[in-house]
Amino acid sequence: EAGVAQSPRYKIIEKRQSVAFWCNPISGHATLYWYQQILGQGPKLLIQFQNNGVVDDSQLPKDRFSAERLKGVDSTLKIQPAKLEDSAVYLCASSFTSHHEQYFGPGTRLTVT
Amino acid sequence: QKEVEQNSGPLSVPEGAIASLNCTYSDRGSQSFFWYRQYSGKSPELIMSIYSNGDKEDGRFTAQLNKASQYVSLLIRDSQPSDSATYLCAVNIEGNNRLAFGKGNQVVVIP
């Protein structure tokens, strides 16, 4: 069974530029999550989708971050404009339902200069 | 109070010894608890899930849950150098069905 796929793996941008990340969950998983992990900390949930609907985006900085999962499968997370403090690893995870174990993709390491 | 706390500093254990990691949580309604292992530069990997009070064993790993004390622990028996990683405790927050993570505990197994 293929795992969670993410791209790109690495991205370096200058502040005020925009960036987008892509995620394809494990086949059949209805719930998709985007996390931000800053070095030395645990992952912090940014947004949770159930199929193509948003379940929780309370910790998403909506003035600069947006995410969508239009067809209930893959998802994109966008940052516009980026700030220095957005430098982190962005992790996508999926689960069969919101009550099941979450499995993570390899992550995208973002560096904002 | 943080939702999930892992307060211990880096843990160094000799090869073959038992590594013990602790985690406390604040939401009394939480029902699902997980331990993830994260190697440096890699993403978290699920190694244990536990839902009921008591112990759950899987190979060299044992998870222990005490809901009354709001306490979860992970024991790694016969520690190997390959166990050197950061271990993240995660708790499902029932109110909004969200997974909250601790900051992690680094384990270093010394050959």
GROMACS .gro file of N, CA and C in nm, chain A residues 17-109:
model
  279
   17GLN      N    1   0.745   3.609  -0.084
   17GLN     CA    2   0.709   3.526  -0.198
   17GLN      C    3   0.599   3.428  -0.157
   18SER      N    4   0.544   3.360  -0.256
   18SER     CA    5   0.441   3.260  -0.229
   18SER      C    6   0.496   3.121  -0.257
   19VAL      N    7   0.432   3.022  -0.195
   19VAL     CA    8   0.475   2.884  -0.211
   19VAL      C    9   0.354   2.794  -0.196
   20ALA      N   10   0.357   2.679  -0.262
   20ALA     CA   11   0.248   2.582  -0.252
   20ALA      C   12   0.303   2.443  -0.233
   21PHE      N   13   0.234   2.367  -0.149
   21PHE     CA   14   0.272   2.229  -0.122
   21PHE      C   15   0.157   2.137  -0.162
   22TRP      N   16   0.193   2.019  -0.206
   22TRP     CA   17   0.092   1.922  -0.252
   22TRP      C   18   0.098   1.796  -0.170
   23CYS      N   19  -0.017   1.733  -0.149
   23CYS     CA   20  -0.024   1.610  -0.072
   23CYS      C   21  -0.125   1.515  -0.135
   24ASN      N   22  -0.087   1.389  -0.145
   24ASN     CA   23  -0.179   1.284  -0.188
   24ASN      C   24  -0.187   1.180  -0.077
   25PRO      N   25  -0.303   1.162  -0.016
   25PRO     CA   26  -0.314   1.072   0.101
   25PRO      C   27  -0.314   0.925   0.061
   26ILE      N   28  -0.311   0.840   0.160
   26ILE     CA   29  -0.325   0.697   0.138
   26ILE      C   30  -0.463   0.671   0.078
   27SER      N   31  -0.468   0.584  -0.022
   27SER     CA   32  -0.593   0.555  -0.090
   27SER      C   33  -0.701   0.511   0.008
   28GLY      N   34  -0.817   0.573  -0.002
   28GLY     CA   35  -0.928   0.536   0.084
   28GLY      C   36  -0.937   0.613   0.213
   29HIS      N   37  -0.836   0.694   0.244
   29HIS     CA   38  -0.838   0.773   0.367
   29HIS      C   39  -0.921   0.899   0.346
   30ALA      N   40  -1.024   0.913   0.428
   30ALA     CA   41  -1.114   1.025   0.413
   30ALA      C   42  -1.063   1.152   0.481
   31THR      N   43  -0.980   1.135   0.581
   31THR     CA   44  -0.937   1.250   0.660
   31THR      C   45  -0.793   1.286   0.625
   32LEU      N   46  -0.770   1.414   0.601
   32LEU     CA   47  -0.637   1.464   0.563
   32LEU      C   48  -0.602   1.580   0.653
   33TYR      N   49  -0.476   1.584   0.695
   33TYR     CA   50  -0.429   1.686   0.789
   33TYR      C   51  -0.304   1.753   0.733
   34TRP      N   52  -0.291   1.882   0.760
   34TRP     CA   53  -0.166   1.954   0.738
   34TRP      C   54  -0.114   2.001   0.874
   35TYR      N   55   0.013   1.971   0.898
   35TYR     CA   56   0.079   2.012   1.021
   35TYR      C   57   0.200   2.099   0.988
   36GLN      N   58   0.235   2.184   1.082
   36GLN     CA   59   0.359   2.260   1.077
   36GLN      C   60   0.447   2.213   1.192
   37GLN      N   61   0.571   2.177   1.161
   37GLN     CA   62   0.662   2.135   1.267
   37GLN      C   63   0.787   2.222   1.264
   38ILE      N   64   0.802   2.301   1.368
   38ILE     CA   65   0.920   2.384   1.385
   38ILE      C   66   1.024   2.304   1.461
   39LEU      N   67   1.150   2.324   1.428
   39LEU     CA   68   1.259   2.246   1.487
   39LEU      C   69   1.251   2.244   1.639
   40GLY      N   70   1.255   2.123   1.695
   40GLY     CA   71   1.253   2.108   1.840
   40GLY      C   72   1.114   2.104   1.901
   41GLN      N   73   1.012   2.111   1.816
   41GLN     CA   74   0.874   2.107   1.865
   41GLN      C   75   0.798   1.993   1.802
   42GLY      N   76   0.685   1.960   1.862
   42GLY     CA   77   0.597   1.861   1.801
   42GLY      C   78   0.516   1.923   1.688
   43PRO      N   79   0.459   1.841   1.603
   43PRO     CA   80   0.375   1.894   1.495
   43PRO      C   81   0.255   1.972   1.549
   44LYS      N   82   0.222   2.080   1.482
   44LYS     CA   83   0.105   2.160   1.518
   44LYS      C   84   0.004   2.154   1.403
   45LEU      N   85  -0.119   2.114   1.435
   45LEU     CA   86  -0.221   2.104   1.332
   45LEU      C   87  -0.255   2.240   1.273
   46LEU      N   88  -0.251   2.249   1.140
   46LEU     CA   89  -0.295   2.371   1.072
   46LEU      C   90  -0.439   2.357   1.026
   47ILE      N   91  -0.471   2.246   0.961
   47ILE     CA   92  -0.604   2.227   0.907
   47ILE      C   93  -0.633   2.079   0.892
   48GLN      N   94  -0.759   2.044   0.911
   48GLN     CA   95  -0.806   1.906   0.898
   48GLN      C   96  -0.924   1.902   0.803
   49PHE      N   97  -0.917   1.812   0.704
   49PHE     CA   98  -1.026   1.793   0.609
   49PHE      C   99  -1.092   1.657   0.634
   50GLN      N  100  -1.222   1.653   0.620
   50GLN     CA  101  -1.297   1.528   0.614
   50GLN      C  102  -1.357   1.526   0.475
   51ASN      N  103  -1.308   1.434   0.390
   51ASN     CA  104  -1.339   1.437   0.247
   51ASN      C  105  -1.300   1.575   0.194
   52ASN      N  106  -1.390   1.653   0.137
   52ASN     CA  107  -1.349   1.783   0.085
   52ASN      C  108  -1.395   1.898   0.173
   53GLY      N  109  -1.441   1.866   0.294
   53GLY     CA  110  -1.486   1.970   0.386
   53GLY      C  111  -1.386   1.995   0.497
   54VAL      N  112  -1.378   2.121   0.541
   54VAL     CA  113  -1.288   2.158   0.650
   54VAL      C  114  -1.352   2.125   0.784
   55VAL      N  115  -1.280   2.049   0.867
   55VAL     CA  116  -1.329   2.013   1.000
   55VAL      C  117  -1.274   2.108   1.104
   56ASP      N  118  -1.145   2.143   1.091
   56ASP     CA  119  -1.081   2.228   1.190
   56ASP      C  120  -0.972   2.309   1.121
   57ASP      N  121  -0.984   2.439   1.123
   57ASP     CA  122  -0.878   2.527   1.073
   57ASP      C  123  -0.850   2.636   1.175
   58SER      N  124  -0.874   2.607   1.301
   58SER     CA  125  -0.863   2.709   1.406
   58SER      C  126  -0.720   2.759   1.424
   59GLN      N  127  -0.620   2.681   1.388
   59GLN     CA  128  -0.482   2.723   1.407
   59GLN      C  129  -0.415   2.761   1.274
   60LEU      N  130  -0.492   2.779   1.172
   60LEU     CA  131  -0.439   2.820   1.041
   60LEU      C  132  -0.436   2.973   1.034
   61PRO      N  133  -0.318   3.032   1.010
   61PRO     CA  134  -0.310   3.179   0.996
   61PRO      C  135  -0.375   3.221   0.864
   62LYS      N  136  -0.500   3.249   0.870
   62LYS     CA  137  -0.579   3.264   0.747
   62LYS      C  138  -0.544   3.389   0.667
   63ASP      N  139  -0.471   3.481   0.727
   63ASP     CA  140  -0.432   3.599   0.650
   63ASP      C  141  -0.326   3.565   0.545
   64ARG      N  142  -0.257   3.452   0.563
   64ARG     CA  143  -0.151   3.419   0.468
   64ARG      C  144  -0.154   3.274   0.423
   65PHE      N  145  -0.219   3.188   0.497
   65PHE     CA  146  -0.224   3.046   0.464
   65PHE      C  147  -0.363   3.010   0.409
   66SER      N  148  -0.363   2.924   0.308
   66SER     CA  149  -0.489   2.869   0.258
   66SER      C  150  -0.467   2.725   0.218
   67ALA      N  151  -0.573   2.648   0.220
   67ALA     CA  152  -0.564   2.507   0.183
   67ALA      C  153  -0.694   2.464   0.119
   68GLU      N  154  -0.683   2.368   0.030
   68GLU     CA  155  -0.803   2.315  -0.033
   68GLU      C  156  -0.787   2.166  -0.061
   69ARG      N  157  -0.902   2.101  -0.070
   69ARG     CA  158  -0.906   1.959  -0.104
   69ARG      C  159  -1.032   1.940  -0.188
   70LEU      N  160  -1.025   1.990  -0.310
   70LEU     CA  161  -1.145   2.009  -0.390
   70LEU      C  162  -1.220   1.879  -0.422
   71LYS      N  163  -1.150   1.772  -0.454
   71LYS     CA  164  -1.217   1.650  -0.495
   71LYS      C  165  -1.213   1.544  -0.386
   72GLY      N  166  -1.175   1.586  -0.266
   72GLY     CA  167  -1.174   1.492  -0.154
   72GLY      C  168  -1.061   1.393  -0.157
   73VAL      N  169  -0.960   1.418  -0.242
   73VAL     CA  170  -0.846   1.326  -0.246
   73VAL      C  171  -0.721   1.406  -0.212
   74ASP      N  172  -0.650   1.458  -0.316
   74ASP     CA  173  -0.528   1.530  -0.286
   74ASP      C  174  -0.559   1.673  -0.240
   75SER      N  175  -0.456   1.736  -0.186
   75SER     CA  176  -0.475   1.867  -0.123
   75SER      C  177  -0.354   1.955  -0.150
   76THR      N  178  -0.376   2.085  -0.149
   76THR     CA  179  -0.267   2.181  -0.158
   76THR      C  180  -0.274   2.279  -0.042
   77LEU      N  181  -0.159   2.317   0.007
   77LEU     CA  182  -0.145   2.418   0.111
   77LEU      C  183  -0.062   2.532   0.052
   78LYS      N  184  -0.111   2.653   0.066
   78LYS     CA  185  -0.042   2.769   0.009
   78LYS      C  186  -0.009   2.871   0.117
   79ILE      N  187   0.105   2.935   0.100
   79ILE     CA  188   0.145   3.045   0.187
   79ILE      C  189   0.171   3.166   0.099
   80GLN      N  190   0.105   3.277   0.130
   80GLN     CA  191   0.123   3.397   0.049
   80GLN      C  192   0.080   3.519   0.128
   81PRO      N  193   0.171   3.611   0.163
   81PRO     CA  194   0.316   3.606   0.141
   81PRO      C  195   0.387   3.534   0.257
   82ALA      N  196   0.500   3.475   0.229
   82ALA     CA  197   0.573   3.403   0.333
   82ALA      C  198   0.650   3.499   0.423
   83LYS      N  199   0.663   3.458   0.549
   83LYS     CA  200   0.742   3.530   0.648
   83LYS      C  201   0.857   3.441   0.694
   84LEU      N  202   0.956   3.504   0.755
   84LEU     CA  203   1.071   3.427   0.802
   84LEU      C  204   1.028   3.317   0.899
   85GLU      N  205   0.929   3.349   0.985
   85GLU     CA  206   0.886   3.252   1.087
   85GLU      C  207   0.808   3.134   1.029
   86ASP      N  208   0.783   3.136   0.898
   86ASP     CA  209   0.717   3.020   0.835
   86ASP      C  210   0.815   2.909   0.804
   87SER      N  211   0.944   2.934   0.824
   87SER     CA  212   1.044   2.829   0.802
   87SER      C  213   1.016   2.713   0.896
   88ALA      N  214   0.990   2.597   0.838
   88ALA     CA  215   0.948   2.480   0.916
   88ALA      C  216   0.935   2.362   0.819
   89VAL      N  217   0.902   2.249   0.876
   89VAL     CA  218   0.864   2.133   0.794
   89VAL      C  219   0.713   2.125   0.792
   90TYR      N  220   0.657   2.113   0.674
   90TYR     CA  221   0.512   2.102   0.659
   90TYR      C  222   0.479   1.956   0.629
   91LEU      N  223   0.405   1.898   0.720
   91LEU     CA  224   0.372   1.756   0.714
   91LEU      C  225   0.227   1.737   0.676
   92CYS      N  226   0.204   1.644   0.588
   92CYS     CA  227   0.068   1.601   0.555
   92CYS      C  228   0.048   1.463   0.615
   93ALA      N  229  -0.068   1.440   0.669
   93ALA     CA  230  -0.102   1.309   0.725
   93ALA      C  231  -0.242   1.271   0.680
   94SER      N  232  -0.271   1.141   0.683
   94SER     CA  233  -0.406   1.098   0.651
   94SER      C  234  -0.448   0.985   0.743
   95SER      N  235  -0.578   0.967   0.756
   95SER     CA  236  -0.632   0.856   0.835
   95SER      C  237  -0.762   0.809   0.770
   96PHE      N  238  -0.798   0.684   0.799
   96PHE     CA  239  -0.918   0.627   0.739
   96PHE      C  240  -1.041   0.712   0.775
   97THR      N  241  -1.053   0.740   0.903
   97THR     CA  242  -1.149   0.840   0.950
   97THR      C  243  -1.079   0.920   1.058
   98SER      N  244  -1.146   1.020   1.111
   98SER     CA  245  -1.083   1.104   1.213
   98SER      C  246  -1.061   1.027   1.344
   99HIS      N  247  -1.116   0.907   1.357
   99HIS     CA  248  -1.099   0.829   1.479
   99HIS      C  249  -0.993   0.720   1.464
  100HIS      N  250  -0.923   0.719   1.352
  100HIS     CA  251  -0.821   0.617   1.328
  100HIS      C  252  -0.682   0.678   1.335
  101GLU      N  253  -0.582   0.590   1.336
  101GLU     CA  254  -0.444   0.634   1.342
  101GLU      C  255  -0.408   0.720   1.221
  102GLN      N  256  -0.321   0.818   1.244
  102GLN     CA  257  -0.275   0.906   1.137
  102GLN      C  258  -0.138   0.858   1.088
  103TYR      N  259  -0.120   0.867   0.957
  103TYR     CA  260   0.006   0.829   0.895
  103TYR      C  261   0.059   0.950   0.819
  104PHE      N  262   0.189   0.976   0.838
  104PHE     CA  263   0.249   1.097   0.785
  104PHE      C  264   0.323   1.073   0.654
  105GLY      N  265   0.324   1.176   0.570
  105GLY     CA  266   0.408   1.179   0.453
  105GLY      C  267   0.548   1.223   0.491
  106PRO      N  268   0.639   1.230   0.392
  106PRO     CA  269   0.779   1.265   0.421
  106PRO      C  270   0.802   1.410   0.459
  107GLY      N  271   0.706   1.496   0.429
  107GLY     CA  272   0.718   1.637   0.467
  107GLY      C  273   0.787   1.722   0.361
  108THR      N  274   0.764   1.852   0.372
  108THR     CA  275   0.832   1.951   0.288
  108THR      C  276   0.906   2.047   0.381
  109ARG      N  277   1.037   2.055   0.363
  109ARG     CA  278   1.116   2.148   0.445
  109ARG      C  279   1.120   2.283   0.375
   0.00000   0.00000   0.00000
